[in-house]
Coordinates of C-alpha atoms and ligand atoms in Angstrom, one line a residue:
M1 CA 8.5 22.0 -10.4
S2 CA 10.1 18.6 -11.2
L3 CA 8.0 15.8 -12.7
I4 CA 9.6 13.4 -10.3
S5 CA 12.5 13.7 -7.9
L6 CA 14.4 11.5 -5.5
E7 CA 15.4 13.4 -2.4
N8 CA 18.3 12.1 -0.4
V9 CA 17.1 8.5 -1.0
S10 CA 18.8 5.6 0.7
F11 CA 17.8 2.0 0.3
G12 CA 18.9 -1.5 1.3
Y13 CA 17.4 -4.9 0.5
S14 CA 18.5 -5.7 4.0
R15 CA 19.8 -3.8 7.0
K16 CA 23.4 -4.9 6.3
Q17 CA 23.3 -4.4 2.6
Q18 CA 22.8 -0.7 1.7
V19 CA 22.4 -0.4 -2.1
L20 CA 21.6 3.4 -2.5
H21 CA 23.2 6.1 -0.4
D22 CA 21.7 9.6 -0.3
V23 CA 20.6 9.7 -3.9
S24 CA 19.1 12.9 -5.2
L25 CA 18.0 13.3 -8.8
S26 CA 15.3 15.3 -10.4
L27 CA 13.4 14.7 -13.7
Q28 CA 12.0 17.7 -15.5
A29 CA 9.3 17.4 -18.1
G30 CA 10.8 17.3 -21.6
V31 CA 14.3 16.5 -20.4
N32 CA 15.4 12.9 -21.0
V33 CA 17.9 11.6 -18.4
G34 CA 20.3 8.7 -18.8
L35 CA 21.1 6.8 -15.6
V36 CA 24.6 5.2 -16.1
G37 CA 26.8 3.1 -13.9
E38 CA 28.5 -0.3 -13.7
S39 CA 26.7 -3.5 -13.0
G40 CA 25.5 -3.5 -9.5
S41 CA 25.7 0.3 -9.0
G42 CA 21.9 0.5 -8.2
K43 CA 20.3 1.6 -11.4
S44 CA 17.5 -1.0 -11.5
T45 CA 16.9 -0.5 -7.8
I46 CA 16.2 3.2 -8.5
L47 CA 13.7 2.2 -11.1
K48 CA 12.1 -0.2 -8.6
L49 CA 11.7 2.6 -6.2
L50 CA 10.3 4.8 -8.9
L51 CA 7.8 2.2 -9.8
G52 CA 6.6 2.0 -6.2
L53 CA 7.7 -1.7 -5.9
A54 CA 9.8 -0.8 -2.8
R55 CA 10.1 2.1 -0.5
P56 CA 13.2 4.2 0.3
T57 CA 14.7 3.4 3.7
R58 CA 15.4 7.1 4.0
G59 CA 14.5 10.1 2.0
Q60 CA 11.6 10.4 -0.3
I61 CA 10.4 10.3 -3.8
Q62 CA 8.2 13.2 -5.0
F63 CA 5.7 13.1 -7.8
G64 CA 5.1 16.8 -8.5
D65 CA 4.5 18.1 -5.0
I66 CA 3.1 14.8 -3.6
E67 CA 5.2 12.1 -2.0
L68 CA 5.1 8.7 -3.7
D69 CA 3.1 6.4 -1.5
P70 CA 2.9 2.8 -2.8
G71 CA 0.4 2.0 -0.2
N72 CA -2.1 4.6 -1.4
R73 CA -4.2 2.9 -4.1
A74 CA -5.9 6.1 -5.3
F75 CA -2.5 7.8 -5.6
M76 CA -1.0 4.8 -7.3
R77 CA -3.7 4.7 -9.9
G78 CA -2.9 8.3 -11.0
Y79 CA 0.8 7.6 -10.7
R80 CA 0.6 4.5 -12.9
K81 CA -1.1 6.5 -15.6
A82 CA 1.7 8.9 -15.5
V83 CA 4.6 6.6 -15.2
Q84 CA 5.1 3.5 -17.3
A85 CA 8.1 1.2 -17.9
V86 CA 9.8 -0.7 -20.8
F87 CA 12.2 -3.5 -19.8
Q88 CA 15.3 -5.0 -21.5
D89 CA 14.0 -8.3 -22.8
P90 CA 11.3 -8.1 -25.3
Y91 CA 11.0 -11.9 -25.2
S92 CA 10.1 -12.3 -21.5
S93 CA 8.3 -9.0 -21.0
L94 CA 5.3 -10.0 -23.3
D95 CA 2.9 -12.6 -22.3
P96 CA 3.1 -15.2 -25.1
R97 CA -0.5 -16.4 -24.5
Q98 CA -2.0 -13.0 -25.2
K99 CA -2.6 -11.3 -28.4
V100 CA -1.0 -8.0 -29.1
Q101 CA -4.3 -6.2 -28.6
S102 CA -4.7 -7.5 -25.1
I103 CA -1.0 -6.9 -24.3
I104 CA -1.2 -3.2 -25.3
A105 CA -4.5 -2.7 -23.5
E106 CA -3.2 -4.0 -20.2
P107 CA -2.4 -0.5 -18.7
L108 CA -5.9 0.7 -19.7
R109 CA -7.5 -2.3 -18.0
A110 CA -5.3 -1.8 -14.9
L111 CA -6.5 1.8 -14.8
G112 CA -10.1 0.7 -15.0
I113 CA -10.7 2.6 -18.2
P114 CA -13.8 1.0 -19.7
G115 CA -14.5 0.2 -23.4
S116 CA -12.7 -1.8 -26.1
H117 CA -9.8 0.7 -26.2
Q118 CA -9.6 0.0 -29.9
E119 CA -8.8 3.6 -30.9
A120 CA -6.1 4.0 -28.3
I121 CA -4.5 0.7 -29.3
E122 CA -4.5 1.5 -32.9
K123 CA -2.9 5.0 -32.2
A124 CA -0.2 3.4 -30.0
L125 CA 0.6 0.9 -32.8
H126 CA 0.7 3.6 -35.3
D127 CA 3.0 5.7 -33.1
V128 CA 5.5 2.8 -32.7
G129 CA 5.4 2.0 -36.5
L130 CA 3.5 -1.3 -36.4
P131 CA 0.7 -2.1 -38.7
A132 CA -2.9 -2.1 -37.4
D133 CA -3.3 -5.8 -38.2
A134 CA -0.7 -6.6 -35.5
I135 CA -3.4 -6.6 -32.9
N136 CA -4.6 -10.1 -33.8
R137 CA -1.2 -11.7 -33.6
Y138 CA 0.9 -13.2 -30.8
P139 CA 4.3 -12.0 -29.6
H140 CA 6.1 -15.1 -31.1
E141 CA 5.1 -13.9 -34.6
F142 CA 7.3 -10.8 -34.2
S143 CA 11.1 -10.1 -34.3
G144 CA 12.9 -8.8 -31.2
G145 CA 12.8 -5.2 -32.5
Q146 CA 9.1 -5.5 -33.2
R147 CA 8.4 -7.0 -29.8
Q148 CA 10.2 -4.0 -28.2
R149 CA 7.9 -1.8 -30.3
I150 CA 4.9 -3.7 -28.8
A151 CA 6.3 -3.2 -25.3
I152 CA 6.7 0.5 -26.1
A153 CA 3.1 0.7 -27.5
R154 CA 2.0 -0.8 -24.2
A155 CA 4.0 1.9 -22.3
I156 CA 2.6 4.8 -24.2
V157 CA -1.1 3.6 -24.7
A158 CA -2.3 5.5 -21.5
R159 CA -0.3 8.6 -22.6
P160 CA 2.1 8.7 -19.7
Q161 CA 4.2 11.6 -18.7
L162 CA 7.3 9.5 -18.1
I163 CA 8.7 6.3 -19.4
L164 CA 11.2 4.4 -17.3
A165 CA 13.4 2.4 -19.8
D166 CA 15.6 -0.3 -18.3
E167 CA 18.2 -1.2 -20.8
A168 CA 15.3 -1.0 -23.3
V169 CA 17.5 -1.4 -26.4
S170 CA 20.4 -3.4 -25.1
A171 CA 19.1 -6.8 -26.2
L172 CA 18.7 -5.7 -29.8
D173 CA 21.2 -5.9 -32.6
L174 CA 22.9 -2.7 -33.7
S175 CA 20.6 -1.6 -36.5
T176 CA 17.4 -2.5 -34.7
R177 CA 18.8 -0.6 -31.6
A178 CA 19.3 2.6 -33.7
R179 CA 15.8 2.4 -35.1
I180 CA 14.3 2.0 -31.6
V181 CA 16.4 4.8 -30.2
D182 CA 14.9 6.9 -33.1
L183 CA 11.4 5.8 -32.1
L184 CA 12.1 6.7 -28.5
K185 CA 13.5 10.0 -29.5
A186 CA 10.4 10.9 -31.5
L187 CA 8.2 9.8 -28.6
S188 CA 10.1 12.0 -26.2
E189 CA 8.7 15.0 -28.0
E190 CA 5.7 14.3 -25.7
I191 CA 6.9 11.8 -23.1
T192 CA 10.0 12.3 -20.8
I193 CA 12.3 9.3 -20.7
L194 CA 14.5 8.0 -17.9
L195 CA 16.9 5.6 -19.6
V196 CA 19.0 3.1 -17.7
S197 CA 21.8 2.1 -20.1
H198 CA 25.3 0.8 -20.2
D199 CA 25.6 2.1 -23.7
L200 CA 26.8 5.7 -23.6
A201 CA 26.2 6.1 -27.3
V202 CA 22.6 5.4 -26.8
V203 CA 22.5 7.8 -23.9
A204 CA 24.2 10.5 -25.9
A205 CA 21.6 10.1 -28.7
L206 CA 18.6 10.2 -26.5
C207 CA 19.3 12.0 -23.3
E208 CA 20.0 15.7 -22.6
E209 CA 21.1 14.9 -19.1
I210 CA 23.1 12.2 -17.5
V211 CA 23.4 10.9 -13.9
I212 CA 26.5 8.7 -13.1
L213 CA 26.0 6.2 -10.3
E214 CA 28.9 4.4 -8.5
K215 CA 28.1 1.9 -5.8
G216 CA 24.8 3.5 -5.1
R217 CA 26.0 7.1 -5.0
V218 CA 25.6 9.8 -7.6
V219 CA 29.1 10.9 -8.4
E220 CA 28.4 13.2 -11.3
S221 CA 25.4 14.7 -13.1
G222 CA 24.6 17.3 -15.6
R223 CA 24.3 18.0 -19.4
T224 CA 25.2 14.9 -21.3
A225 CA 27.3 16.8 -23.8
D226 CA 29.3 18.5 -21.0
I227 CA 29.9 15.2 -19.1
L228 CA 31.0 13.2 -22.2
E229 CA 33.3 16.1 -23.3
N230 CA 34.7 16.8 -19.9
P231 CA 34.1 14.1 -17.3
K232 CA 35.2 15.4 -13.9
H233 CA 34.9 12.4 -11.6
P234 CA 37.6 9.7 -11.9
Y235 CA 34.8 7.0 -12.0
T236 CA 33.1 8.8 -15.0
Q237 CA 36.5 9.1 -16.7
K238 CA 37.0 5.3 -16.2
L239 CA 33.5 4.6 -17.4
L240 CA 34.0 6.6 -20.5
A241 CA 37.4 5.1 -21.2
S242 CA 36.0 1.6 -20.9
V243 CA 33.3 1.8 -23.6
P244 CA 33.7 2.2 -27.3
R245 CA 32.6 5.8 -28.2
M246 CA 30.4 6.4 -31.2
P247 CA 31.6 9.4 -33.3
A248 CA 29.4 12.4 -32.6
Ligands
ATP1 N1 16.1 -8.4 -4.9 C1 17.3 -8.2 -4.4 N2 17.7 -8.7 -3.2 C2 18.9 -8.4 -2.7 N3 19.8 -7.7 -3.3 C3 19.6 -7.2 -4.5 C4 18.3 -7.4 -5.1 N4 18.2 -6.8 -6.3 C5 19.5 -6.2 -6.4 N5 20.2 -6.4 -5.4 C6 21.6 -5.9 -5.1 O1 21.6 -4.5 -5.2 C7 22.8 -4.0 -5.8 C8 22.2 -3.1 -6.9 O2 21.6 -3.9 -7.9 P1 20.9 -3.2 -9.2 O3 20.2 -4.4 -9.9 O4 20.1 -2.1 -8.8 O5 22.1 -2.7 -10.0 P2 22.2 -2.2 -11.5 O6 23.0 -1.1 -11.5 O7 20.9 -2.2 -12.1 O8 23.0 -3.5 -12.1 P3 22.9 -4.1 -13.7 O9 23.4 -3.1 -14.6 O10 23.7 -5.4 -13.6 O11 21.4 -4.5 -13.9 C9 23.5 -5.1 -6.2 O12 24.6 -5.4 -5.3 C10 22.6 -6.3 -6.3 O13 23.2 -7.5 -5.9

């Protein structure tokens, strides 16, 4: 059974403006998927639906064998434990007034898990390669790469099954980006990642599968290696031709 699947999902922000058209994709535990497409193709909208922030106009999203129902609080509690997100900008995604300890504990508080969470926070910090004394500091005391590690620690602290990563390394310089990709790769031993990225080199490094989105439609999907080697759809070919390729 899939971890999560979109089944024939269509969505529009208004009646006139359909953004997703009959999108189907399925995430299997242990298989990272890269969601790729030009700006405006609907990648972030898919993540929005997966986070339960909007509902499909047509079709459905399945979490295991249960339909995602943003209106069902009990369901969403379990879902939020299983599905966490990391966003692009490590500067705006962390509350500057909160200490790292409080930032990382946020999902545990939201889940109503009692206690100081000290042990879970320390483990998350350790897992993302930050020192234990980071807990008493504020986000502005960290570099962009370190802030993204804090955001990742927050995403993993409740031990989710899936991380939705929206351009999670795009704002970082190249060497920092490579280190965060290595970190995500190590974490993906235990947690599945859905990565939205413009950067095919990052997708190739992290994701076993790839889904290509054009104007809200899936035009090609399959094993990353196959698609990068032998793109079938003209849009994929264009996309591959338009980005610098990293040597394998
Ligand atoms: N809140 C909104 N209200 C109305 N239209 C929106 C909203 N958010 C996105 N859109 C539109 O939906 C379409 C898909 O946008 P989306 O952000 O999902 O694309 P994307 O592939 O993530 O783009 P990017 O790579 O630039 O982030 C675009 O035409 C966009 O203008």
